[in-house]
Each structure stands twice: as structure tokens, then as C-alpha cells.
Coordinates of C-alpha atoms in Angstrom, one line a residue:
Chain A
M9 CA 83.4 65.8 97.6
P10 CA 87.1 65.2 97.8
L11 CA 89.3 68.0 99.2
L12 CA 91.7 67.9 96.3
Q13 CA 90.9 66.4 92.9
A14 CA 93.3 66.1 90.0
K15 CA 91.8 65.0 86.7
S16 CA 94.0 63.8 83.9
V17 CA 96.7 66.4 84.6
T18 CA 99.4 66.5 81.9
H19 CA 102.4 68.7 81.7
Y20 CA 105.0 69.1 79.0
F21 CA 108.4 70.9 79.2
G22 CA 108.8 71.6 75.5
G23 CA 108.5 68.2 73.9
L24 CA 109.2 66.3 77.1
C25 CA 106.2 64.9 78.9
A26 CA 107.0 65.4 82.6
V27 CA 103.6 64.3 84.0
S28 CA 101.0 62.4 82.0
D29 CA 97.4 61.8 82.9
F30 CA 97.8 62.2 86.7
N31 CA 94.7 61.6 88.7
L32 CA 94.2 62.0 92.4
D33 CA 91.1 62.1 94.7
L34 CA 92.2 63.2 98.1
E35 CA 89.8 63.0 101.0
K36 CA 90.1 65.3 103.9
G37 CA 92.5 64.0 106.6
E38 CA 94.3 61.5 104.3
L39 CA 98.0 61.1 104.3
V40 CA 99.1 60.1 100.8
G41 CA 102.6 59.4 99.6
I42 CA 104.0 59.9 96.1
I43 CA 107.1 57.8 95.4
G44 CA 109.1 57.1 92.3
P45 CA 112.7 57.1 91.0
N46 CA 114.5 60.4 90.5
G47 CA 113.1 62.4 87.7
A48 CA 109.8 60.6 87.8
G49 CA 107.8 63.9 88.0
K50 CA 107.0 64.0 91.7
T51 CA 108.1 67.5 92.4
T52 CA 106.5 68.6 89.1
V53 CA 103.1 67.4 90.5
F54 CA 103.6 69.7 93.5
N55 CA 104.6 72.6 91.2
L56 CA 101.4 72.0 89.2
I57 CA 99.2 71.9 92.2
T58 CA 100.7 75.1 93.7
G59 CA 100.6 77.1 90.5
V60 CA 104.4 77.3 89.9
Y61 CA 103.7 75.6 86.6
K62 CA 100.5 75.8 84.7
A63 CA 99.3 72.4 83.6
T64 CA 99.2 71.9 79.9
R65 CA 96.0 69.8 80.2
G66 CA 93.7 68.7 82.9
S67 CA 92.1 70.2 85.9
I68 CA 93.0 70.4 89.6
T69 CA 90.3 71.5 92.0
M70 CA 90.5 72.3 95.7
N71 CA 87.1 72.3 97.5
G72 CA 85.6 72.8 94.0
H73 CA 87.8 75.8 93.1
E74 CA 89.8 75.4 89.9
L75 CA 93.5 75.8 90.6
V76 CA 94.9 75.6 87.1
G77 CA 95.6 79.2 86.0
L78 CA 95.9 80.6 89.5
K79 CA 99.1 82.3 90.7
P80 CA 101.0 80.5 93.5
N81 CA 100.0 83.2 96.1
Q82 CA 96.3 82.7 95.2
V83 CA 96.7 78.9 95.5
T84 CA 98.4 79.3 98.9
A85 CA 95.6 81.6 100.1
L86 CA 93.1 78.9 99.2
G87 CA 94.8 76.7 101.9
I88 CA 97.6 74.8 100.2
A89 CA 101.0 75.1 101.7
R90 CA 104.3 73.3 100.8
T91 CA 107.8 72.8 101.8
F92 CA 110.7 72.3 99.4
Q93 CA 113.1 69.5 98.5
N94 CA 116.1 71.8 99.1
I95 CA 115.2 74.1 102.0
R96 CA 114.1 77.5 100.7
L97 CA 114.0 79.7 103.8
F98 CA 114.4 83.5 103.6
K99 CA 118.0 83.0 104.8
D100 CA 119.0 86.6 105.6
L101 CA 115.9 87.4 107.5
S102 CA 115.1 86.5 111.1
V103 CA 113.2 83.3 112.1
L104 CA 110.3 85.5 113.2
D105 CA 110.2 87.4 109.9
N106 CA 110.2 84.1 108.0
V107 CA 107.0 83.1 109.8
R108 CA 105.5 86.7 109.6
I109 CA 105.9 86.8 105.9
A110 CA 103.8 83.7 105.6
H111 CA 101.0 85.7 107.2
Y112 CA 101.0 88.0 104.2
S113 CA 97.5 87.2 102.9
Q114 CA 96.0 87.3 106.4
V115 CA 96.9 91.0 106.9
G116 CA 94.3 93.5 105.8
Y117 CA 95.9 97.0 105.9
T118 CA 96.5 99.0 102.8
A119 CA 99.7 100.5 101.4
W120 CA 98.8 103.9 102.8
E121 CA 98.4 102.5 106.2
S122 CA 101.9 101.0 105.9
F123 CA 103.5 104.2 104.6
F124 CA 102.4 106.2 107.7
H125 CA 101.9 103.4 110.2
I126 CA 98.4 104.5 110.8
G127 CA 94.9 102.9 111.0
R128 CA 94.9 99.1 111.3
Y129 CA 98.7 98.9 111.2
R130 CA 99.4 98.6 114.9
N131 CA 96.7 96.1 115.8
E132 CA 97.3 93.9 112.8
E133 CA 101.1 93.9 113.3
A134 CA 100.7 93.1 117.0
R135 CA 98.4 90.2 116.0
V136 CA 100.8 88.9 113.4
A137 CA 103.8 89.0 115.8
Q138 CA 101.7 87.3 118.5
N139 CA 100.5 84.5 116.2
S140 CA 104.0 84.0 114.7
L141 CA 105.7 83.8 118.1
D142 CA 103.0 81.4 119.4
L143 CA 103.5 79.2 116.3
L144 CA 107.3 79.3 116.8
A145 CA 106.7 78.2 120.4
V146 CA 104.6 75.3 119.3
F147 CA 107.6 74.2 117.2
K148 CA 110.1 75.0 120.0
L149 CA 111.7 77.6 117.8
D150 CA 110.8 80.7 119.9
A151 CA 114.3 80.8 121.5
Y152 CA 115.7 81.5 118.0
A153 CA 113.1 84.1 116.9
D154 CA 115.6 86.9 116.5
D155 CA 118.3 84.8 114.8
L156 CA 118.8 84.8 111.1
A157 CA 117.3 81.7 109.5
K158 CA 120.6 80.8 107.9
N159 CA 122.3 80.4 111.3
L160 CA 119.9 77.6 112.4
P161 CA 121.2 74.1 112.4
Y162 CA 119.9 72.0 109.5
G163 CA 117.3 70.0 111.5
L164 CA 115.8 73.3 112.9
Q165 CA 115.8 74.8 109.4
R166 CA 113.6 71.9 108.2
R167 CA 111.3 72.4 111.2
L168 CA 111.1 76.1 110.6
E169 CA 110.2 75.5 107.0
I170 CA 107.2 73.4 108.1
A171 CA 106.3 76.1 110.7
R172 CA 106.4 78.7 108.0
A173 CA 104.2 76.7 105.7
L174 CA 101.7 76.2 108.5
A175 CA 101.6 79.9 109.2
T176 CA 99.7 80.3 105.9
K177 CA 96.8 78.4 107.7
P178 CA 96.6 75.5 105.2
S179 CA 94.2 72.6 105.1
L180 CA 96.4 70.7 102.7
L181 CA 100.2 70.4 103.3
L182 CA 102.6 69.2 100.6
L183 CA 105.9 67.9 102.0
D184 CA 108.7 67.5 99.4
E185 CA 111.2 65.0 100.7
P186 CA 111.1 66.1 104.4
A187 CA 113.5 63.3 105.4
A188 CA 116.3 64.3 103.0
G189 CA 119.6 64.2 104.8
M190 CA 118.3 62.5 107.9
N191 CA 119.6 59.4 109.6
P192 CA 117.3 56.5 110.6
N193 CA 116.9 57.8 114.1
E194 CA 115.9 61.2 112.9
I195 CA 113.5 59.6 110.4
M196 CA 111.7 57.9 113.3
L197 CA 111.3 61.2 115.1
L198 CA 110.1 62.9 111.8
M199 CA 107.4 60.2 111.5
D200 CA 106.1 61.1 114.9
F201 CA 106.4 64.7 114.1
I202 CA 104.3 64.4 110.9
R203 CA 101.6 62.4 112.7
W204 CA 101.6 65.1 115.4
I205 CA 101.2 68.1 113.1
R206 CA 98.5 66.3 111.2
E207 CA 96.5 65.9 114.4
E208 CA 97.4 69.3 115.8
F209 CA 96.6 71.3 112.7
D210 CA 93.9 69.1 111.3
L211 CA 95.8 68.6 108.0
T212 CA 95.6 66.6 104.9
I213 CA 99.1 65.7 103.7
I214 CA 100.7 64.7 100.5
L215 CA 104.3 63.4 101.0
I216 CA 107.0 63.0 98.4
E217 CA 109.8 60.8 99.7
H218 CA 112.6 58.4 98.8
Q219 CA 113.0 57.0 102.2
M220 CA 110.9 53.8 102.1
R221 CA 111.0 53.5 105.8
L222 CA 109.2 56.8 106.2
V223 CA 106.7 56.2 103.4
M224 CA 105.7 52.7 104.5
G225 CA 105.6 53.8 108.1
I226 CA 103.0 56.6 107.8
C227 CA 101.3 56.8 104.4
E228 CA 97.9 55.3 104.1
R229 CA 97.9 55.2 100.4
L230 CA 100.7 55.5 97.8
K231 CA 101.0 56.6 94.2
V232 CA 104.0 55.5 92.2
L233 CA 105.3 57.6 89.3
D234 CA 107.8 56.7 86.7
F235 CA 108.7 58.8 83.7
G236 CA 105.6 61.0 84.5
A237 CA 103.2 58.1 84.4
T238 CA 101.3 56.6 87.3
I239 CA 102.4 53.0 87.3
A240 CA 100.8 51.8 90.5
E241 CA 98.7 53.0 93.4
G242 CA 97.3 51.4 96.5
L243 CA 98.1 50.4 100.1
P244 CA 101.8 50.4 101.1
Q245 CA 102.0 46.6 101.4
E246 CA 100.4 46.2 98.0
I247 CA 102.9 48.6 96.4
Q248 CA 105.8 46.7 98.0
A249 CA 104.8 43.6 96.2
N250 CA 104.0 45.2 92.9
P251 CA 106.3 43.9 90.2
R252 CA 106.0 47.1 88.1
V253 CA 107.2 49.2 91.0
L254 CA 110.2 46.8 91.7
E255 CA 111.0 47.1 88.0
A256 CA 110.9 50.9 88.1
Y257 CA 113.2 51.0 91.1
L258 CA 115.5 48.0 90.5
G259 CA 115.4 47.6 86.7
E260 CA 113.8 44.9 84.7
Q261 CA 114.0 41.3 85.8
E262 CA 116.1 39.2 83.6
V263 CA 114.5 35.9 82.8
T264 CA 117.0 33.3 81.7
Chain B
M14 CA 131.6 89.0 150.9
A15 CA 134.6 90.1 148.9
Q16 CA 133.9 92.7 146.3
T17 CA 134.8 91.7 142.8
S18 CA 137.2 94.2 141.4
H19 CA 136.6 95.1 137.8
P20 CA 139.7 95.5 135.6
P21 CA 139.8 99.0 134.1
L22 CA 137.8 99.2 130.9
T23 CA 139.7 99.5 127.6
L24 CA 138.9 102.4 125.3
R25 CA 137.2 100.0 123.0
Q26 CA 134.9 98.7 125.7
K27 CA 134.1 102.3 126.8
L28 CA 133.2 103.3 123.3
T29 CA 131.0 100.2 123.0
Q30 CA 129.2 101.0 126.2
L31 CA 128.7 104.6 125.1
W32 CA 127.4 103.4 121.7
E33 CA 125.0 101.0 123.5
K34 CA 123.7 103.9 125.5
I35 CA 123.1 106.1 122.5
A36 CA 121.7 103.3 120.3
T37 CA 119.2 102.2 122.9
N38 CA 118.1 105.6 124.0
R39 CA 115.2 106.4 121.7
R40 CA 114.2 109.6 123.5
L41 CA 117.2 111.2 121.9
L42 CA 115.7 110.8 118.4
P43 CA 112.8 113.4 118.7
I44 CA 115.3 115.8 120.4
L45 CA 117.7 115.4 117.5
L46 CA 114.9 116.0 115.0
V47 CA 113.8 119.2 116.7
V48 CA 117.4 120.4 117.0
G49 CA 118.0 119.5 113.4
L50 CA 114.9 121.4 112.2
A51 CA 115.8 124.4 114.3
L52 CA 119.3 124.4 112.9
S53 CA 118.1 124.1 109.4
F54 CA 116.2 127.4 110.0
L55 CA 119.0 129.1 112.0
I56 CA 121.9 128.3 109.8
P57 CA 120.8 130.2 106.7
E58 CA 119.2 132.9 108.8
F59 CA 122.3 133.8 110.7
N60 CA 124.8 132.4 108.2
L61 CA 126.3 130.1 110.9
V62 CA 128.3 128.4 108.2
N63 CA 129.3 129.8 104.9
P64 CA 127.0 129.5 101.9
Y65 CA 129.2 126.9 100.2
V66 CA 128.9 124.5 103.2
Q67 CA 125.1 125.2 103.3
L68 CA 125.0 124.1 99.6
I69 CA 126.8 120.9 100.4
M70 CA 124.4 120.2 103.3
M71 CA 121.5 120.5 100.9
Y72 CA 123.2 118.1 98.4
V73 CA 123.7 115.7 101.3
G74 CA 120.0 115.7 102.1
I75 CA 118.9 115.3 98.4
N76 CA 121.4 112.5 98.0
I77 CA 120.1 110.7 101.1
I78 CA 116.6 110.7 99.5
L79 CA 118.0 109.4 96.2
T80 CA 120.1 106.7 97.9
L81 CA 117.3 105.5 100.1
S82 CA 114.8 105.3 97.2
L83 CA 117.2 103.3 95.1
N84 CA 118.1 101.1 98.0
L85 CA 114.5 100.1 98.2
I86 CA 114.8 98.4 94.8
N87 CA 118.5 97.4 94.7
G88 CA 119.0 96.6 98.4
Y89 CA 115.7 95.6 99.9
M90 CA 114.1 94.0 96.8
G91 CA 117.4 92.7 95.5
E92 CA 116.7 93.8 91.9
F93 CA 119.1 95.8 89.9
S94 CA 117.8 99.1 88.6
V95 CA 120.3 101.5 87.0
G96 CA 118.2 104.3 85.6
H97 CA 117.3 106.2 88.7
A98 CA 118.3 109.6 87.3
G99 CA 115.5 109.1 84.8
F100 CA 112.9 109.4 87.5
M101 CA 114.8 112.3 89.0
A102 CA 114.6 114.1 85.7
V103 CA 110.9 113.6 85.6
G104 CA 110.5 115.2 89.0
A105 CA 112.9 118.0 88.2
Y106 CA 111.3 119.0 84.9
I107 CA 107.7 118.8 86.2
S108 CA 108.5 121.0 89.2
A109 CA 110.7 123.4 87.1
V110 CA 108.1 123.9 84.5
L111 CA 105.5 124.7 87.2
T112 CA 107.7 127.2 89.0
T113 CA 109.1 128.9 85.8
Q114 CA 106.1 128.8 83.5
I115 CA 102.9 128.1 85.3
F116 CA 102.9 129.5 88.9
A117 CA 103.0 133.3 89.4
R118 CA 106.5 134.3 90.4
D119 CA 105.6 136.0 93.7
L120 CA 103.5 133.0 94.8
N121 CA 106.4 130.6 94.2
P122 CA 107.7 130.3 97.8
W123 CA 104.2 129.3 98.9
L124 CA 103.4 126.9 96.1
F125 CA 106.9 125.3 96.1
P126 CA 105.8 122.3 98.2
L127 CA 103.1 121.7 95.6
A128 CA 105.6 121.8 92.8
V129 CA 107.8 119.3 94.6
L130 CA 104.9 117.0 95.3
A131 CA 103.8 117.2 91.7
G132 CA 107.3 116.2 90.6
G133 CA 107.2 113.2 93.0
I134 CA 103.7 112.2 91.8
G135 CA 104.7 112.5 88.1
A136 CA 107.8 110.4 88.7
A137 CA 105.7 107.8 90.6
L138 CA 103.2 107.5 87.7
I139 CA 106.1 107.1 85.2
G140 CA 107.6 104.6 87.6
L141 CA 104.4 102.6 87.7
I142 CA 104.3 102.6 83.9
V143 CA 107.9 101.4 83.7
A144 CA 107.4 98.8 86.4
I145 CA 104.5 97.0 84.9
P146 CA 106.4 95.7 81.8
S147 CA 109.8 95.5 83.4
F148 CA 108.9 93.3 86.3
K149 CA 108.1 90.6 83.9
T150 CA 111.9 90.3 83.6
R151 CA 114.4 89.9 86.4
G152 CA 118.0 90.7 87.3
D153 CA 120.2 91.6 84.4
Y154 CA 117.2 92.1 82.2
L155 CA 115.7 94.7 84.5
A156 CA 119.0 96.5 84.5
I157 CA 118.8 96.8 80.7
V158 CA 115.2 97.9 80.8
T159 CA 115.9 100.7 83.4
L160 CA 119.1 101.7 81.5
A161 CA 117.0 102.1 78.3
F162 CA 114.4 104.0 80.3
N163 CA 117.1 106.5 81.5
M164 CA 118.1 107.0 77.8
I165 CA 114.5 107.4 76.6
V166 CA 113.8 110.1 79.2
K167 CA 116.9 112.0 78.2
S168 CA 116.1 111.9 74.5
V169 CA 112.4 112.7 75.0
I170 CA 113.3 115.8 76.9
E171 CA 115.9 116.8 74.3
N172 CA 113.2 116.7 71.7
I173 CA 110.6 118.8 73.4
E174 CA 111.2 122.4 72.5
A175 CA 108.6 123.7 75.0
I176 CA 110.9 122.7 77.9
G177 CA 114.1 123.9 76.3
G178 CA 115.1 120.8 74.4
P179 CA 118.8 120.1 74.8
R180 CA 119.4 123.6 76.1
G181 CA 117.4 122.8 79.3
I182 CA 115.5 125.2 81.6
P183 CA 117.6 128.2 82.8
G184 CA 116.7 130.7 85.5
I185 CA 114.8 128.3 87.9
P186 CA 114.2 130.3 91.1
R187 CA 116.3 129.1 94.0
L188 CA 113.4 127.8 96.2
T189 CA 115.0 124.8 97.8
T190 CA 116.1 125.9 101.3
L191 CA 117.8 124.0 104.1
P192 CA 114.5 123.6 106.1
W193 CA 112.7 122.1 103.0
V194 CA 115.6 119.7 102.4
F195 CA 115.5 118.7 106.0
I196 CA 111.8 118.1 106.1
W197 CA 111.7 116.1 102.9
T198 CA 114.7 114.0 103.9
V199 CA 113.1 113.2 107.3
L200 CA 109.8 112.4 105.5
A201 CA 111.6 110.1 103.0
V202 CA 113.4 108.3 105.7
W203 CA 110.3 107.9 107.8
V204 CA 107.9 106.7 105.0
I205 CA 110.5 104.3 103.5
R206 CA 111.3 103.0 107.0
N207 CA 107.6 102.5 107.7
F208 CA 107.1 100.7 104.4
I209 CA 109.9 98.3 105.0
Y210 CA 108.6 97.4 108.5
S211 CA 105.2 96.5 107.3
N212 CA 103.4 93.6 105.7
H213 CA 104.1 94.9 102.2
G214 CA 107.8 95.7 103.0
R215 CA 108.3 92.2 104.3
G216 CA 106.9 91.0 101.0
V217 CA 109.6 93.0 99.3
L218 CA 112.3 91.5 101.5
S219 CA 111.1 88.0 100.8
I220 CA 111.3 88.6 97.0
R221 CA 115.0 89.4 97.5
E222 CA 115.5 86.2 99.5
D223 CA 113.6 83.8 97.3
E224 CA 110.9 84.9 95.0
I225 CA 109.3 81.4 94.4
A226 CA 109.2 80.7 98.1
S227 CA 107.8 84.1 98.6
D228 CA 105.0 83.5 96.1
L229 CA 104.2 80.2 97.7
M230 CA 104.0 81.8 101.2
S231 CA 101.0 83.8 99.9
V232 CA 102.9 87.0 99.2
N233 CA 101.5 88.9 96.2
T234 CA 104.9 89.5 94.7
R235 CA 103.6 91.5 91.8
K236 CA 101.8 94.0 94.0
S237 CA 104.8 94.2 96.3
K238 CA 107.1 95.0 93.4
L239 CA 104.9 97.6 91.9
L240 CA 104.4 99.3 95.3
A241 CA 108.2 99.4 96.0
F242 CA 109.0 100.6 92.5
T243 CA 106.3 103.4 92.6
L244 CA 107.4 104.5 96.1
S245 CA 111.0 104.5 95.0
S246 CA 110.3 106.6 91.9
F247 CA 108.1 109.0 93.9
F248 CA 111.0 109.9 96.2
A249 CA 113.5 110.0 93.2
G250 CA 111.1 112.6 91.7
I251 CA 111.0 114.6 95.0
A252 CA 114.8 114.6 95.1
G253 CA 114.9 115.7 91.4
A254 CA 112.5 118.6 92.2
L255 CA 114.6 119.8 95.1
F256 CA 117.8 119.3 93.1
A257 CA 116.5 121.5 90.2
H258 CA 115.7 124.3 92.6
V259 CA 119.2 124.3 94.1
L260 CA 121.0 124.0 90.8
Q261 CA 118.7 126.7 89.2
F262 CA 119.5 125.2 85.8
I263 CA 118.6 121.8 84.4
S264 CA 119.3 120.2 81.1
P265 CA 118.9 116.6 79.9
K266 CA 122.6 116.1 80.3
V267 CA 122.4 116.6 84.1
F268 CA 120.3 113.4 84.3
D269 CA 122.4 111.0 82.2
I270 CA 123.6 107.6 83.1
L271 CA 126.5 109.1 85.1
K272 CA 124.1 110.6 87.5
S273 CA 122.5 107.2 87.9
T274 CA 125.9 105.7 88.5
D275 CA 126.5 108.2 91.3
I276 CA 123.4 107.0 93.1
L277 CA 124.4 103.4 92.6
I278 CA 127.8 104.1 94.2
M279 CA 126.1 105.7 97.2
V280 CA 123.9 102.7 97.7
Y281 CA 126.7 100.2 97.5
L282 CA 129.0 102.4 99.6
G283 CA 126.6 102.8 102.4
G284 CA 125.3 99.3 102.3
I285 CA 122.4 97.5 100.6
G286 CA 119.2 96.9 102.6
S287 CA 120.0 99.5 105.3
I288 CA 118.5 102.9 106.1
G289 CA 121.4 103.9 108.3
G290 CA 123.7 102.7 105.5
S291 CA 121.9 104.9 102.9
I292 CA 122.3 107.9 105.1
L293 CA 126.0 107.2 105.7
G294 CA 126.7 106.3 102.0
A295 CA 125.1 109.5 100.7
S296 CA 126.8 111.7 103.3
I297 CA 130.3 110.2 102.9
F298 CA 130.2 110.2 99.1
T299 CA 128.9 113.8 98.9
I300 CA 131.3 115.2 101.5
L301 CA 134.3 113.2 100.3
L302 CA 133.8 114.4 96.7
E303 CA 133.9 118.0 98.0
L304 CA 136.9 117.4 100.3
L305 CA 138.8 115.9 97.4
R306 CA 138.1 118.8 95.1
P307 CA 141.7 120.3 95.6
L308 CA 143.0 117.1 94.0
G309 CA 141.5 118.1 90.7
M310 CA 141.4 115.3 88.2
W311 CA 142.9 112.8 90.7
R312 CA 139.6 112.9 92.6
M313 CA 138.1 110.8 89.8
V314 CA 140.9 108.3 90.3
L315 CA 140.7 108.1 94.0
M316 CA 136.9 107.7 94.3
P317 CA 136.7 104.6 92.1
L318 CA 139.7 103.2 94.0
V319 CA 137.8 103.6 97.3
L320 CA 135.0 101.7 95.7
V321 CA 137.2 98.8 94.5
L322 CA 138.7 98.5 98.0
L323 CA 135.2 98.6 99.5
M324 CA 134.0 95.8 97.2
L325 CA 137.0 93.7 98.1
F326 CA 136.8 94.1 101.8
R327 CA 133.2 94.9 102.5
P328 CA 131.2 93.7 99.5
R329 CA 127.9 94.6 101.2
G330 CA 128.9 98.1 101.9
I331 CA 129.5 99.8 105.2
M332 CA 126.2 98.8 106.8
G333 CA 125.1 96.0 104.4
M334 CA 122.0 94.3 105.6
R335 CA 122.5 95.7 109.1
E336 CA 120.5 98.5 110.7
F337 CA 120.9 101.1 113.5
R338 CA 118.3 100.3 116.1
W339 CA 117.0 103.8 115.9
F340 CA 115.5 103.1 112.5
V341 CA 113.7 99.9 113.7
P342 CA 110.2 100.6 115.0
I343 CA 110.0 100.0 118.7
D344 CA 107.1 97.5 118.3
D345 CA 109.3 95.5 116.0
L346 CA 112.5 95.7 118.0
E347 CA 110.8 94.6 121.1
A348 CA 108.3 92.1 119.7
T349 CA 110.1 89.0 120.9
R350 CA 111.0 90.4 124.3
R351 CA 107.4 91.6 125.0
W352 CA 105.9 88.3 123.9
R353 CA 108.3 86.4 126.3
A354 CA 107.4 88.8 129.2
R355 CA 103.7 88.3 128.5
K356 CA 104.1 84.5 128.3
E357 CA 106.1 84.4 131.6
A358 CA 103.4 86.5 133.3
G359 CA 100.8 84.1 131.9
D360 CA 102.7 81.1 133.1
A361 CA 103.2 82.6 136.5
A362 CA 99.5 83.4 136.8
A363 CA 98.6 79.9 135.7
S364 CA 100.8 78.2 138.3
S365 CA 99.8 80.4 141.3

């Protein structure tokens, strides 16, 4: 059984069809890229999977659980985490708190225990702090634990966002344009980094990206969207040669 | 080896050092609490200060509870609720009805804590009922909903003859004493502090920062909002109950939108998202209003002016988003340092 399965998922914004008939069978451990011009509906696909939008039609299942209709926090608790195209950290909170918040669903104590700091509060909080700091150390961010997230340099903010996503203990990670604003050298490092977290955290990854260098370098399989429709899918080298993809990116070929 | 000679410390450095000493010395806190509690008994007993000052001290305590509870919504959660006096009214009326109509007069001093608690629980229930529909909206819309709620509470009370209608409830026994105000204030500070430094509280903070990201980081934002709103209205009800039994007369007019505005001013004066700020804001506002009393009408000109200046130069209030270390739980304050120490100990053990 595939880890994530999307069956003819369609989504409308009013009369505009943002995603039409999207299908995906994702096996455990795969690294799949979704590419396409601006406004092709890539981020909408992520929003549909994570429950930010509710698909107008179709079904998305994770390990057999239906995701359509669930709230984002329930989807996350099922093991799907994501990062954002524009970094969305909790800016005015500390780096440590950013990661601790992502442990929310793994903490079991009740509201009463939190009002009076009794019962499981102490043990659970100690565990969350320990796990969060250990995770930050893995990402070499532990030195910044007590700094506000907004004071980190851009590259570290990107890294923290991934660390925060992994704190929710996902099996599937959705990366939305992780290479935005990076130079070619940084992109090479990012490729190694993505390969490394995939091994280290035993992840299945879907990647949205514009940077062809990154996509062609690490994705095993690509899907190409244009105006919400899937226009091509296959191995990176096949996609590169696909005339429909070239057309979507570069415009129609004029035959004279 | 030559001794390095230190240049004499400036006054500013000396003060900073002194402040560091006070702020990091946590043993002072229980001592202060005990001294405070003792004073709250001794002051009225021996009339250490005149009754007028005692009255102001009680208002300071009540206003601290109000400011803290509203700060939970407007500061920590980043929403904008403007009808806090409505919840105060619920607490005040429930407790006043209990002490004037239901409880036996001579048992009142003993049953008073129950009346206050009932006021708080009643306000919390109403808070929950208001929160469920209003948190489907956000920002400006929530402000309108809470504004409407404040008006509804006022007109509902005006139209119930059994509780005096527009005439209010006169002759409420003066049961609020300095020790009770002290105890409830400390309890409010402690519980709200505990809530903020917990899993649920961090959920509330993340809603302020970015609600969508919060949801996607597995935070049950709906539950966090309901919890925060219920807790906030509970303490507003407690403050209302204490207030009614100081004032000894309540009417719907006492709890109109102007009262809500006062609470908002205290929150933004002291600083959003700060316990220390709430305490400062409530104290400064209450005391300043009294000190400026001789100015008569001009007092109402000066106070808004102070606010305008504050918003221009410190838009987040005196302590906006900062906290005195005393109010941060020690486990939280020391989390990183302890983890580092443990890690270094572990590394040393591994290498030896």
C-alpha cells in the first residue's frame, strides 16, 4: 500500500479551478518533486494534503486514513509535516519554544495540570525540553536556543523551520521551495542536507521547487503542474526532454 | 602579576548590578509573599495606613487580576477582545446576589470565598459560550463580537427586575478585605503564569505568532483558544466579585464599555504579553488616577495624553513582550543551561 495516495483531487477557488484531477501514489522512502510555473497550483496541493484547504472533490489517504475533512493539526498528528514558501516561524518566540510548540500533540497532560503545574507537568516538560534541545543540537542550532527566532540569519531560519517540522515526528515531509533565495553554492549544500535528513529521520519527501538544479539533482520522480493540471510525470531526464513541459515553462514553439 | 585596577562603577552600572542580584535571587520571592500576606492582615488590623489608601490598595489588586486576564487574550493570544467588563459584571452580579439574597447574613464572611468562586465559574461558563461562536472570527470581528457581548450583558441585567434592573443592587456587604484581594491576586498571577508556561500556553502564544503555522505544527488551536478565553473570563468574574464587595453597590452602568476601556488601557500601558507588565500597568494606572484627582477634570485630559505618548514611544507598553525573570518558572529559565551542563558531563564521561 502506498504511504500517501491522492485520487483525482480537484479544488476550486470560487469558479477558478486551482487543482484538477491530481493523482499521486507515494511509496515509503521516495523523494518526489512537484514543479511547474508560478501559479500552477503546487502550493495548493500542499495545502490540500495538510488540511489548510478542503478538497472540493477526490480523496487523499495517508496509510489508509482519509485526510480530506481533517483539520491541519489532525493531519500533522498523523505524521505529515511541512515547511513554507515564505518562512513562517514564530518570530517573537525563542528558537527553543519554536521547536517545543511542534511537540504539542505529543504532550499528554491536561489543562488542570497546566494551571497548577502538578501531575505529569514536570516530567513531560522536562522530556519536551530535552527532546527539543537534542533536536536543535542535531541541526547545530542549540547555541541559539534562547534567541528569538526573528534574530537568526536567513539560512538558519530555513534550517530551524525544517527542525521544527521534524519535531512533530513526521513520516512524510513536504518542503515548499526550500531553496528560495539561495545561491548555487548554498543549493549544493541544501541537496546534501535534504539527502541527510531523509536518511537520518527515515523520511518520505515531497519537494516543490523552482530551482531546476536542485530538483534534477535529488528527486527520483517528478510531477509537472500547469494551470492546476498534471501535464507530465516521470524521471527527471524524461521531464527535461518533454515538449509539453518546455512549452509550459518557455511558451509555445513557433513553427514558421 | 599586576593587579588590574577597575575603574569606579558609574551609578548606572551599580544599579544594573543591584537589579541583577534582585532579579536572579529567587529565594526572595517566597519571603516577599509571606511578608505581603502578613502586611495584608496587619494593615487593616492596626490601621497602618489610612482607609483611603487601603481602598486604593484593594483596587490595585483587583485591577491586576483584570489586566492579567485580559492580557491573556489581547497580549498572549494576540486577539482583540474589548468587552471584558461584561465578564466582570457576570461575576459581580452572581456573587452579589448570593451574599445579599441567598446566603444567611451572619454566615457571609465564611461563605464569601464560595460567592467569589461562583462568580468566577459563572463568568467562565459565559466566557465559554461566547468563545465558541466568536472564535470562528478573528481580529476586528472578534472585537465587534465582544463589544456586542458587553452591551448585551448590560441590557440583560437592566431588564431583570429580580436583580434590581437599571437601579442595581444596593447594600452589598463589604466582604472584600485586603487579605482576600492579596490571596486572589497571587492566585491569579500564579495560575495564569503556570498556564502560559505550559504546553497549552505555548499553543496560545503560537496562535499570536502565526495561526496557520501553529495549526500545522499539530497545535489544537481551537482548544487552546477556548481554554485561554475561559480562564480569562474566570478571573474577570473573580475580579468582578471582589469589586462588587468593595464598592458595595453595583448597577449595570458600572460595567459599561468605559470600564472595558480602562482595562484595555492598563494592558497596553503595562505591556502586552507580560505578567510583570500587567502588574505594573494596573498599579501605575490605578495610583496615577488617584494622584491626579486634585487636577479635577484635567485628569481626564492628562491620562489619554500619557497613553498617546506611550503609543508613540513604546508601542508595546512598558514591558511589552518582556518578562521579569521572577515570573518565569525556574525549569523553563534554566532549561538550556541545564541541558548544556548535562551534555558536557556526558561528553566528559564518554571521553575519559
